[in-house]
mmCIF file of C-alpha atoms in Angstrom:
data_model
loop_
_atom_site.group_PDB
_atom_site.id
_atom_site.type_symbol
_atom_site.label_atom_id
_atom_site.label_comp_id
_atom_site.label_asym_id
_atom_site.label_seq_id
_atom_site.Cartn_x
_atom_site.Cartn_y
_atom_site.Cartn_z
ATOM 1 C CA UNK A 18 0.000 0.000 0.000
ATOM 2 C CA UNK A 19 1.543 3.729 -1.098
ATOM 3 C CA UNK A 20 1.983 5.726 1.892
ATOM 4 C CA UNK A 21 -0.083 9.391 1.733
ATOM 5 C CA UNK A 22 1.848 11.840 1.658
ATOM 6 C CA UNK A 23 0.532 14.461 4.221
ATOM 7 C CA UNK A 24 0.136 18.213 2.778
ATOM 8 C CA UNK A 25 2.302 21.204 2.789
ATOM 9 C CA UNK A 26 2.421 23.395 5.473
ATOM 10 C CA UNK A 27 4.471 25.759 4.981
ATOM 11 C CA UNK A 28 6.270 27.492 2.127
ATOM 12 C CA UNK A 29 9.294 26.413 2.498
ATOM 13 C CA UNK A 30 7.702 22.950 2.972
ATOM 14 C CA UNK A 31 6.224 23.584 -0.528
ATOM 15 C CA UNK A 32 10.192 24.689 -1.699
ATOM 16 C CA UNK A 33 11.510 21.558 -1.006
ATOM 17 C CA UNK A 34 8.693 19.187 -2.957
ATOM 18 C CA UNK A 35 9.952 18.237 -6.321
ATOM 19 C CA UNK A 36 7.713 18.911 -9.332
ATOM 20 C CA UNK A 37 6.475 15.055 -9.213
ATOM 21 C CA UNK A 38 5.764 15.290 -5.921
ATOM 22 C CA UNK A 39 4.410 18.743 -6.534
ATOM 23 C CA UNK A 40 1.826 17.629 -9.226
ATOM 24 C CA UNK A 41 0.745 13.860 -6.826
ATOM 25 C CA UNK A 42 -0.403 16.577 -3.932
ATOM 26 C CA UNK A 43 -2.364 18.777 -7.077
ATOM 27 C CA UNK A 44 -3.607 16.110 -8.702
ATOM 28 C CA UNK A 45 -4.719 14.890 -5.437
ATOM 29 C CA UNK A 46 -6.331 17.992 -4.469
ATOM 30 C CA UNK A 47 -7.942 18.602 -8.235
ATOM 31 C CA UNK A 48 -9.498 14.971 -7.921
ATOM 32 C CA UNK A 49 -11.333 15.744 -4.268
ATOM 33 C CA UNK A 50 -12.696 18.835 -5.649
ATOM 34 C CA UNK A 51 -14.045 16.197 -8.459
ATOM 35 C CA UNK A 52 -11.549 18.141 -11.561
ATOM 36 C CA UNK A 53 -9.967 15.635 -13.892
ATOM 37 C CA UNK A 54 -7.067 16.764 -15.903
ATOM 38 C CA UNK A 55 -7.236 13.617 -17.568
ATOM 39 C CA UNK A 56 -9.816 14.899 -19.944
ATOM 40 C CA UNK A 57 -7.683 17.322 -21.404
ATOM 41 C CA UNK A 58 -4.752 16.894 -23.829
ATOM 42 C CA UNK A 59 -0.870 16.459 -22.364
ATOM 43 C CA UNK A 60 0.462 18.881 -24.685
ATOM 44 C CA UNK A 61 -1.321 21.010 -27.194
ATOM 45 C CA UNK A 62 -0.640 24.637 -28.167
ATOM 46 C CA UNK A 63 -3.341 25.119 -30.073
ATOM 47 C CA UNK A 64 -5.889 24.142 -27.378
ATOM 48 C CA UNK A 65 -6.903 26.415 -24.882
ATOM 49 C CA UNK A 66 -5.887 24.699 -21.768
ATOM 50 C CA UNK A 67 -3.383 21.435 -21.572
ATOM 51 C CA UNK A 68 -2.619 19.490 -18.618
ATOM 52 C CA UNK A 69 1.493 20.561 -19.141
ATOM 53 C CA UNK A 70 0.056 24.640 -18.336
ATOM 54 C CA UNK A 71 -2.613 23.733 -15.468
ATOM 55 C CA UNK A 72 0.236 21.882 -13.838
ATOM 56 C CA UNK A 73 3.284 24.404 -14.261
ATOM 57 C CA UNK A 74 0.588 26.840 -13.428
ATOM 58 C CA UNK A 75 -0.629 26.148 -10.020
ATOM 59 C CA UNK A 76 3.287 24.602 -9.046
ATOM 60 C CA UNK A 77 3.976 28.264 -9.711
ATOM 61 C CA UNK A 78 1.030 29.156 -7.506
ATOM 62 C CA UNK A 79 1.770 26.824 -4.747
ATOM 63 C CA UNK A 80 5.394 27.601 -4.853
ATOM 64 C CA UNK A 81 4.887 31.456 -4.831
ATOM 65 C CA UNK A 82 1.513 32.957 -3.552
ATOM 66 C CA UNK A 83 0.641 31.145 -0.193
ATOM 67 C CA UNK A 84 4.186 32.193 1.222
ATOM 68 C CA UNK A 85 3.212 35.602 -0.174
ATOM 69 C CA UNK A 86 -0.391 35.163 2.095
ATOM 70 C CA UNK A 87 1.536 33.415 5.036
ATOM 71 C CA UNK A 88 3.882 36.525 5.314
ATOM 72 C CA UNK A 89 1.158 38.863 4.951
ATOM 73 C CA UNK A 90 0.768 41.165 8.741
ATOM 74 C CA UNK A 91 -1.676 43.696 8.789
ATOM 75 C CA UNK A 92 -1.099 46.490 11.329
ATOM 76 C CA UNK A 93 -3.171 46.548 13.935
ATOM 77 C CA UNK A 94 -3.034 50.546 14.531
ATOM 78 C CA UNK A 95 -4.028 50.946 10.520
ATOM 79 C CA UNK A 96 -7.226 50.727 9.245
ATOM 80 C CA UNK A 97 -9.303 47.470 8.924
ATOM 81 C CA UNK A 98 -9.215 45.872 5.714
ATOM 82 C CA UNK A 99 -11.947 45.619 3.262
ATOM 83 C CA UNK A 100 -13.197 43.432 0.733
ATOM 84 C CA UNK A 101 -14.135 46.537 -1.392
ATOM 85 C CA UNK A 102 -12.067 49.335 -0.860
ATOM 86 C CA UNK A 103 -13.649 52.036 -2.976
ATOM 87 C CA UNK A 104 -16.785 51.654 -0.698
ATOM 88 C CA UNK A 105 -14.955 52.325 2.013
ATOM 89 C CA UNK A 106 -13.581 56.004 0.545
ATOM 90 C CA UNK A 107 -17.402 56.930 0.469
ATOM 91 C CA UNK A 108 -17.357 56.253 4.090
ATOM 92 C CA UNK A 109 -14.485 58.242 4.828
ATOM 93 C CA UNK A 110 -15.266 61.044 2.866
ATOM 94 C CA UNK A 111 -16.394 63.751 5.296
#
C-alpha cells in the first residue's frame, strides 16, 4: 500500500517538494474537488488549456503565492481591511 503523503504546510515545505511530488499533492487535491485533468490533452498549443500549463501553473502558484499570504501582517493601529475598498472612501469622505 503507497503511503499518503501528508500536505504542505508551509512554504518552504512547498520549496523543497519536487515537481512530481508537486503535481501527486495537485492532482490529489484537483481529484477531491471532483476536476480531472485527464480529460484534457498532455500537450497542445493550439488548445486552450493542456494538462502541461494547469500543472506548471498552479506549481507556480503553490510555490509562490501562499508564502506571499503566510507573510502577509496587517497592522493593527491601521485601518481594517476591506473586501471593497472604494466603498470604504465613500465612508471616509467627510
Amino acid at each position: 500500500m503507497a503511503r499518503r503523503q501528508a500536505p504542505p504546510r508551509s512554504a518552504a515545505a512547498v520549496q523543497e517538494l519536487t515537481d512530481e511530488q508537486l503535481d501527486a499533492y495537485i492532482r490529489t487535491r484537483l481529484a477531491l474537488l471532483g476536476v480531472d485533468l485527464s480529460v484534457l490533452p498532455d500537450d497542445d498549443e493550439d488548445a486552450p488549456a493542456d494538462q502541461r500549463r494547469i500543472m506548471a501553473s498552479a506549481r507556480r502558484f503553490l510555490r509562490s503565492t501562499p508564502g506571499a499570504i503566510a507573510d502577509f501582517e496587517l497592522d493593527a493601529m491601521g485601518p481594517a481591511p476591506a473586501l471593497y475598498p472604494s466603498e470604504m472612501g465613500a465612508w471616509n469622505r467627510g
